[in-house]
Amino acid sequence: MYKNLAGRAVLAWAAACFLSPAFSQTQAPKEPLKIGFVYVTPVTDAGWVRQHEEGRKAVEAALAGKVKTTFVENVPEGADAERVIRDLAQQGNRLIFTPSFGYMEPTLKVAKDFPDVKFESITGYKAAPNVATANARYYEGRYLAGIAAGRMTKTNVAGYVAGFPIPEVLQGINAFTLGMRSVNPNAKVIVVWLNEWFDPPKERDAAMALFNQNADVVAFHTGSTAVMAAAQERGKMAVAYHSDMRKIAPDAQIVAVTHQWGGYYTQRAQAVLDGSWKSGNVWGGVKDGMIRVGDFGSKVPQAVQQEVLARQKDIAAGKLQPFRAAAGDVRDNEGRVVIAKGVQLNDEQILKMNWLVEGVQGRVGR
């Protein structure tokens, strides 16, 4: 009797081991993490959305087999964005990246209805338990580009095609101007506001208007490559933004300020995979590898390239801060002191920037 009971126990144990996932060699593989991306413009060869698309590809490469990504392009900010974000959540995406400032409120609204989904509001500033925010210190790259422009200009006039008068754009205009005037005190910058992020014909027209006002170098904060193409057409110089744009403007590009999202996106996806994801706020720059200046054009002398790269190292090391008044008071273009000598603006002050620095021709939003 005891022998039979013992035999049955051994058989039962063996069967349990065979059926248990811990012992099974036919265990179903874990489903990959589904990740969604929402893009504000079409995916083009270069520009804001292109850099986020490169970030998406970097995630797929780094976490091959562990993730499955998808994207929806050309989604206007507002009601359409909310619909698309909601659809992605309903389709089982557990991590959703929404890289456009105007996606912030729609992201927060959808996040309330999907507490188990993680959202990354890129350039947004409002967080929630399942919504993190992230942005890059674009102004660091703008300052460096300003140094290159200040060295290369012959007319001492630069143009700047700007989307909307939000702090991020104002930071860029001011840093560019400060960088330019740090090596060329006579330089001035003319701003044209478009109140559009992506309108290639308007971007081109604005660049042409600036060239007609004696600008021989232009920078921009919009979403297409139209300004670069205009500079190439007119035989002028331009600073590429978001991406390297030498394919579009091989002769015009003097330098590019590029955004690098792959590292951050991969980190956040890995955090969801291992259960360590938490809401938070990241504002990274040159030091963090999120902003890089380089991709010099063929007309830029080696001495200028070396100077810009040296200042880039200084920023990474914390030796150079674009919004520190080292030599004297920094004034806005209406004569008011906005940074006293020896003072460095803190992050809160930079994030609330609502003025244009001395040397800029134009007004906030006009």
Short mmCIF file of C-alpha atoms in Angstrom, two decimals:
data_model
loop_
_atom_site.label_atom_id
_atom_site.label_comp_id
_atom_site.label_asym_id
_atom_site.label_seq_id
_atom_site.Cartn_x
_atom_site.Cartn_y
_atom_site.Cartn_z
CA MET A 1 0.00 0.00 0.00
CA TYR A 2 2.69 2.47 1.03
CA LYS A 3 4.64 1.46 -2.05
CA ASN A 4 1.70 2.28 -4.30
CA LEU A 5 1.10 5.61 -2.56
CA ALA A 6 4.73 6.53 -2.94
CA GLY A 7 4.66 5.64 -6.61
CA ARG A 8 1.57 7.74 -7.16
CA ALA A 9 3.20 10.67 -5.37
CA VAL A 10 6.25 10.47 -7.60
CA LEU A 11 4.05 10.41 -10.71
CA ALA A 12 2.01 13.36 -9.45
CA TRP A 13 5.17 15.36 -8.70
CA ALA A 14 6.60 14.58 -12.14
CA ALA A 15 3.37 15.62 -13.84
CA ALA A 16 3.27 18.86 -11.88
CA CYS A 17 6.85 19.63 -12.85
CA PHE A 18 6.11 18.91 -16.49
CA LEU A 19 3.09 21.20 -16.54
CA SER A 20 4.62 24.00 -14.42
CA PRO A 21 5.95 27.05 -16.37
CA ALA A 22 9.09 26.83 -14.27
CA PHE A 23 9.89 23.46 -15.79
CA SER A 24 8.25 23.77 -19.17
CA GLN A 25 10.44 24.16 -22.22
CA THR A 26 7.46 25.17 -24.33
CA GLN A 27 6.54 28.26 -22.30
CA ALA A 28 4.94 30.97 -24.45
CA PRO A 29 7.31 33.89 -25.06
CA LYS A 30 6.48 37.17 -23.37
CA GLU A 31 4.59 39.60 -25.60
CA PRO A 32 6.72 42.55 -26.72
CA LEU A 33 6.01 45.96 -25.23
CA LYS A 34 3.88 47.96 -27.64
CA ILE A 35 5.02 51.58 -27.99
CA GLY A 36 3.24 54.34 -29.90
CA PHE A 37 4.59 57.60 -31.29
CA VAL A 38 2.56 60.60 -32.48
CA TYR A 39 4.15 62.99 -35.00
CA VAL A 40 2.96 66.53 -35.65
CA THR A 41 4.14 66.63 -39.29
CA PRO A 42 4.79 64.07 -42.01
CA VAL A 43 8.02 62.09 -41.65
CA THR A 44 10.48 63.86 -43.92
CA ASP A 45 14.20 63.44 -44.63
CA ALA A 46 15.18 65.96 -41.97
CA GLY A 47 13.65 68.11 -39.26
CA TRP A 48 11.90 67.81 -35.88
CA VAL A 49 9.88 64.70 -36.68
CA ARG A 50 12.80 63.02 -38.45
CA GLN A 51 14.83 63.15 -35.23
CA HIS A 52 12.02 61.52 -33.25
CA GLU A 53 11.66 58.89 -35.94
CA GLU A 54 15.38 58.19 -35.56
CA GLY A 55 14.75 57.86 -31.83
CA ARG A 56 11.98 55.32 -32.48
CA LYS A 57 14.31 53.29 -34.70
CA ALA A 58 17.00 53.42 -32.02
CA VAL A 59 14.57 51.88 -29.51
CA GLU A 60 13.74 49.07 -31.92
CA ALA A 61 17.42 48.38 -32.54
CA ALA A 62 18.45 48.49 -28.88
CA LEU A 63 15.53 46.41 -27.62
CA ALA A 64 15.04 44.10 -30.58
CA GLY A 65 12.41 41.46 -29.88
CA LYS A 66 11.32 43.15 -26.65
CA VAL A 67 9.35 46.00 -28.19
CA LYS A 68 7.00 46.63 -31.06
CA THR A 69 6.65 50.25 -32.14
CA THR A 70 4.21 52.12 -34.33
CA PHE A 71 3.72 55.76 -35.28
CA VAL A 72 1.02 58.06 -36.61
CA GLU A 73 2.29 61.03 -38.61
CA ASN A 74 0.91 64.45 -39.56
CA VAL A 75 -1.39 64.74 -36.53
CA PRO A 76 -2.53 68.34 -35.83
CA GLU A 77 -2.39 69.60 -32.26
CA GLY A 78 -5.78 69.66 -30.56
CA ALA A 79 -8.81 67.38 -30.99
CA ASP A 80 -7.15 65.21 -33.64
CA ALA A 81 -4.22 64.59 -31.33
CA GLU A 82 -6.50 63.46 -28.50
CA ARG A 83 -8.28 61.03 -30.83
CA VAL A 84 -5.03 59.51 -32.09
CA ILE A 85 -3.48 59.22 -28.62
CA ARG A 86 -6.64 57.58 -27.33
CA ASP A 87 -6.67 55.14 -30.25
CA LEU A 88 -3.07 54.13 -29.53
CA ALA A 89 -3.92 53.47 -25.89
CA GLN A 90 -6.98 51.41 -26.87
CA GLN A 91 -4.84 49.39 -29.28
CA GLY A 92 -2.73 48.12 -26.41
CA ASN A 93 0.26 50.45 -26.51
CA ARG A 94 1.64 50.56 -22.95
CA LEU A 95 4.05 53.45 -23.62
CA ILE A 96 3.15 56.44 -25.79
CA PHE A 97 5.48 59.29 -26.81
CA THR A 98 3.84 62.58 -27.80
CA PRO A 99 6.61 64.90 -29.05
CA SER A 100 4.98 68.27 -29.63
CA PHE A 101 4.17 71.11 -27.23
CA GLY A 102 0.53 71.23 -28.36
CA TYR A 103 0.08 67.55 -27.48
CA MET A 104 0.51 68.27 -23.76
CA GLU A 105 -3.14 68.81 -22.83
CA PRO A 106 -4.52 66.00 -25.03
CA THR A 107 -1.93 63.65 -23.50
CA LEU A 108 -2.99 64.55 -19.97
CA LYS A 109 -6.65 64.11 -20.84
CA VAL A 110 -6.17 60.63 -22.30
CA ALA A 111 -3.80 59.61 -19.50
CA LYS A 112 -6.58 60.06 -16.93
CA ASP A 113 -8.62 57.40 -18.71
CA PHE A 114 -5.71 54.95 -19.08
CA PRO A 115 -3.88 54.86 -15.72
CA ASP A 116 -1.96 51.70 -16.67
CA VAL A 117 -0.44 53.30 -19.78
CA LYS A 118 2.76 55.37 -19.50
CA PHE A 119 2.97 58.62 -21.46
CA GLU A 120 5.99 60.75 -22.35
CA SER A 121 5.07 64.38 -23.09
CA ILE A 122 8.06 65.72 -25.02
CA THR A 123 8.40 69.52 -24.67
CA GLY A 124 5.40 69.52 -22.34
CA TYR A 125 5.72 70.73 -18.75
CA LYS A 126 2.65 69.30 -17.00
CA ALA A 127 3.13 65.85 -15.45
CA ALA A 128 0.85 63.25 -13.86
CA PRO A 129 1.45 59.90 -12.14
CA ASN A 130 1.53 58.20 -15.55
CA VAL A 131 2.78 61.20 -17.58
CA ALA A 132 6.46 62.17 -17.62
CA THR A 133 7.86 65.26 -19.32
CA ALA A 134 11.13 65.70 -21.15
CA ASN A 135 12.80 68.37 -23.18
CA ALA A 136 16.26 69.34 -24.37
CA ARG A 137 18.30 72.46 -23.78
CA TYR A 138 18.19 73.53 -27.41
CA TYR A 139 19.49 76.94 -26.41
CA GLU A 140 22.93 75.45 -25.71
CA GLY A 141 23.22 74.42 -29.34
CA ARG A 142 21.84 77.78 -30.46
CA TYR A 143 24.58 79.63 -28.61
CA LEU A 144 27.23 77.54 -30.34
CA ALA A 145 25.58 78.06 -33.74
CA GLY A 146 25.61 81.79 -33.02
CA ILE A 147 29.40 81.67 -32.62
CA ALA A 148 29.70 80.06 -36.05
CA ALA A 149 27.32 82.62 -37.58
CA GLY A 150 29.16 85.50 -35.94
CA ARG A 151 32.44 84.34 -37.44
CA MET A 152 31.01 83.68 -40.91
CA THR A 153 28.77 86.71 -41.56
CA LYS A 154 30.01 89.47 -43.80
CA THR A 155 27.03 91.81 -43.39
CA ASN A 156 26.75 91.43 -39.58
CA VAL A 157 23.05 90.68 -40.10
CA ALA A 158 21.43 87.33 -39.36
CA GLY A 159 17.82 86.34 -39.86
CA TYR A 160 15.70 84.07 -37.67
CA VAL A 161 12.50 82.39 -38.87
CA ALA A 162 10.50 81.59 -35.73
CA GLY A 163 7.38 79.50 -35.19
CA PHE A 164 5.60 80.66 -32.04
CA PRO A 165 6.74 83.05 -29.26
CA ILE A 166 6.92 80.39 -26.54
CA PRO A 167 9.83 80.38 -24.05
CA GLU A 168 11.66 77.58 -25.87
CA VAL A 169 11.80 79.65 -29.06
CA LEU A 170 12.75 82.84 -27.22
CA GLN A 171 15.57 80.98 -25.47
CA GLY A 172 16.90 79.92 -28.86
CA ILE A 173 16.75 83.39 -30.40
CA ASN A 174 18.44 84.96 -27.38
CA ALA A 175 21.15 82.30 -27.06
CA PHE A 176 21.90 82.52 -30.78
CA THR A 177 22.21 86.29 -30.55
CA LEU A 178 24.39 86.14 -27.44
CA GLY A 179 26.65 83.57 -29.08
CA MET A 180 26.89 85.62 -32.26
CA ARG A 181 27.67 88.86 -30.43
CA SER A 182 30.23 87.15 -28.16
CA VAL A 183 32.54 86.99 -31.19
CA ASN A 184 31.01 89.81 -33.28
CA PRO A 185 29.63 92.66 -31.11
CA ASN A 186 28.28 94.48 -34.17
CA ALA A 187 25.99 91.64 -35.20
CA LYS A 188 22.21 91.93 -35.15
CA VAL A 189 19.43 89.40 -35.62
CA ILE A 190 16.13 90.09 -37.40
CA VAL A 191 13.21 87.88 -36.33
CA VAL A 192 10.19 86.94 -38.45
CA TRP A 193 7.30 85.25 -36.62
CA LEU A 194 5.19 82.75 -38.57
CA ASN A 195 2.79 81.45 -35.90
CA GLU A 196 3.18 78.09 -37.61
CA TRP A 197 5.43 75.11 -36.86
CA PHE A 198 5.26 73.60 -40.31
CA ASP A 199 4.40 75.61 -43.41
CA PRO A 200 7.18 75.23 -46.01
CA PRO A 201 5.96 77.98 -48.37
CA LYS A 202 5.70 80.51 -45.51
CA GLU A 203 9.07 79.42 -44.14
CA ARG A 204 10.65 79.94 -47.55
CA ASP A 205 9.03 83.35 -48.04
CA ALA A 206 10.24 84.48 -44.60
CA ALA A 207 13.81 83.44 -45.40
CA MET A 208 13.71 85.26 -48.72
CA ALA A 209 12.41 88.40 -46.99
CA LEU A 210 15.29 88.25 -44.52
CA PHE A 211 17.84 87.90 -47.31
CA ASN A 212 16.31 91.01 -48.87
CA GLN A 213 17.02 92.83 -45.58
CA ASN A 214 20.77 92.16 -45.92
CA ALA A 215 20.90 88.99 -43.83
CA ASP A 216 23.58 86.67 -45.19
CA VAL A 217 22.97 83.89 -42.64
CA VAL A 218 19.69 82.55 -41.28
CA ALA A 219 18.58 80.31 -38.44
CA PHE A 220 15.08 78.96 -37.86
CA HIS A 221 12.74 77.26 -35.40
CA THR A 222 10.21 75.59 -37.66
CA GLY A 223 9.65 72.04 -38.82
CA SER A 224 10.72 71.79 -42.46
CA THR A 225 13.87 72.23 -44.54
CA ALA A 226 12.45 75.17 -46.51
CA VAL A 227 14.74 77.80 -44.96
CA MET A 228 17.80 75.72 -45.82
CA ALA A 229 16.61 75.27 -49.39
CA ALA A 230 16.02 79.03 -49.69
CA ALA A 231 19.56 79.77 -48.48
CA GLN A 232 20.97 77.29 -51.00
CA GLU A 233 18.95 78.93 -53.78
CA ARG A 234 20.09 82.45 -52.88
CA GLY A 235 23.74 81.58 -52.27
CA LYS A 236 23.46 82.51 -48.57
CA MET A 237 24.37 80.70 -45.35
CA ALA A 238 22.12 78.89 -42.89
CA VAL A 239 22.14 77.02 -39.59
CA ALA A 240 20.40 73.64 -39.79
CA TYR A 241 18.09 72.77 -36.93
CA HIS A 242 16.87 69.41 -35.61
CA SER A 243 18.86 67.45 -38.23
CA ASP A 244 21.92 67.62 -40.43
CA MET A 245 20.56 69.19 -43.64
CA ARG A 246 23.58 69.15 -45.93
CA LYS A 247 21.66 66.99 -48.42
CA ILE A 248 19.23 69.85 -48.88
CA ALA A 249 21.72 72.71 -48.61
CA PRO A 250 25.23 71.38 -49.31
CA ASP A 251 26.70 74.82 -49.93
CA ALA A 252 24.56 76.87 -47.54
CA GLN A 253 24.85 74.91 -44.30
CA ILE A 254 27.52 76.19 -41.96
CA VAL A 255 26.61 74.06 -38.94
CA ALA A 256 23.74 71.96 -37.58
CA VAL A 257 22.12 71.87 -34.15
CA THR A 258 20.87 68.29 -33.89
CA HIS A 259 18.57 66.62 -31.38
CA GLN A 260 19.42 63.11 -30.20
CA TRP A 261 16.41 61.26 -28.73
CA GLY A 262 17.44 57.62 -29.09
CA GLY A 263 19.18 57.30 -25.75
CA TYR A 264 16.35 58.83 -23.73
CA TYR A 265 13.63 56.89 -25.55
CA THR A 266 15.47 53.61 -25.06
CA GLN A 267 15.98 54.30 -21.36
CA ARG A 268 12.29 54.98 -20.85
CA ALA A 269 11.20 51.90 -22.78
CA GLN A 270 13.59 49.74 -20.75
CA ALA A 271 12.16 51.24 -17.55
CA VAL A 272 8.65 50.11 -18.56
CA LEU A 273 10.00 46.65 -19.39
CA ASP A 274 11.70 46.22 -16.02
CA GLY A 275 8.97 47.92 -13.99
CA SER A 276 11.05 50.88 -12.86
CA TRP A 277 9.31 53.62 -14.90
CA LYS A 278 8.34 56.66 -12.86
CA SER A 279 6.93 60.02 -13.81
CA GLY A 280 9.49 62.80 -13.76
CA ASN A 281 10.97 65.71 -15.65
CA VAL A 282 14.16 65.59 -17.73
CA TRP A 283 15.79 68.65 -19.29
CA GLY A 284 18.99 67.44 -20.88
CA GLY A 285 21.52 69.21 -23.03
CA VAL A 286 25.00 68.88 -24.48
CA LYS A 287 26.32 67.16 -21.36
CA ASP A 288 23.58 64.50 -21.58
CA GLY A 289 24.06 63.86 -25.29
CA MET A 290 20.62 65.20 -26.18
CA ILE A 291 21.97 68.20 -28.10
CA ARG A 292 24.93 68.14 -30.46
CA VAL A 293 26.48 70.78 -32.71
CA GLY A 294 28.59 69.78 -35.70
CA ASP A 295 28.07 68.72 -39.34
CA PHE A 296 29.98 71.78 -40.54
CA GLY A 297 29.66 72.89 -44.13
CA SER A 298 32.64 72.86 -46.50
CA LYS A 299 32.99 76.65 -46.40
CA VAL A 300 33.59 76.82 -42.64
CA PRO A 301 37.29 77.30 -41.84
CA GLN A 302 38.95 74.79 -39.53
CA ALA A 303 39.64 77.53 -37.00
CA VAL A 304 35.92 78.28 -36.69
CA GLN A 305 35.04 74.60 -36.42
CA GLN A 306 37.62 74.10 -33.68
CA GLU A 307 36.38 77.16 -31.79
CA VAL A 308 32.76 75.96 -31.84
CA LEU A 309 33.70 72.43 -30.77
CA ALA A 310 35.88 73.80 -27.97
CA ARG A 311 32.98 75.89 -26.65
CA GLN A 312 30.77 72.80 -26.91
CA LYS A 313 33.18 70.99 -24.59
CA ASP A 314 33.05 73.99 -22.24
CA ILE A 315 29.26 73.77 -22.06
CA ALA A 316 29.41 70.03 -21.40
CA ALA A 317 31.90 70.65 -18.60
CA GLY A 318 29.82 73.45 -17.07
CA LYS A 319 32.46 76.08 -17.82
CA LEU A 320 30.20 78.03 -20.18
CA GLN A 321 26.56 78.93 -19.56
CA PRO A 322 24.77 80.80 -22.37
CA PHE A 323 22.61 82.76 -19.91
CA ARG A 324 25.33 83.92 -17.57
CA ALA A 325 26.34 87.58 -17.69
CA ALA A 326 30.10 87.17 -17.42
CA ALA A 327 31.43 90.42 -18.93
CA GLY A 328 28.66 92.85 -17.97
CA ASP A 329 24.92 93.35 -17.63
CA VAL A 330 22.79 91.69 -20.28
CA ARG A 331 19.93 93.90 -21.46
CA ASP A 332 16.84 93.17 -23.49
CA ASN A 333 16.21 95.01 -26.74
CA GLU A 334 14.24 97.68 -24.88
CA GLY A 335 17.17 98.56 -22.63
CA ARG A 336 16.17 96.77 -19.41
CA VAL A 337 18.71 94.70 -17.48
CA VAL A 338 17.56 91.09 -17.69
CA ILE A 339 20.74 89.42 -16.39
CA ALA A 340 22.94 91.41 -14.01
CA LYS A 341 26.72 91.09 -14.30
CA GLY A 342 27.96 87.91 -12.67
CA VAL A 343 24.49 86.37 -12.49
CA GLN A 344 23.39 83.14 -14.16
CA LEU A 345 19.71 82.56 -14.87
CA ASN A 346 18.29 79.53 -13.09
CA ASP A 347 16.12 76.94 -14.83
CA GLU A 348 12.87 78.51 -13.68
CA GLN A 349 13.87 81.88 -15.11
CA ILE A 350 14.96 80.32 -18.40
CA LEU A 351 11.73 78.36 -18.68
CA LYS A 352 9.68 81.53 -18.21
CA MET A 353 11.71 83.67 -20.64
CA ASN A 354 9.54 86.33 -22.27
CA TRP A 355 12.01 88.89 -23.61
CA LEU A 356 14.35 89.39 -26.55
CA VAL A 357 17.96 90.26 -25.92
CA GLU A 358 19.78 93.38 -27.09
CA GLY A 359 20.81 92.92 -30.70
CA VAL A 360 17.50 91.37 -31.77
CA GLN A 361 15.35 93.42 -34.11
CA GLY A 362 11.73 92.56 -33.40
CA ARG A 363 9.26 92.02 -30.55
CA VAL A 364 7.92 88.99 -28.80
CA GLY A 365 5.27 87.59 -31.10
CA ARG A 366 5.54 90.38 -33.67
#
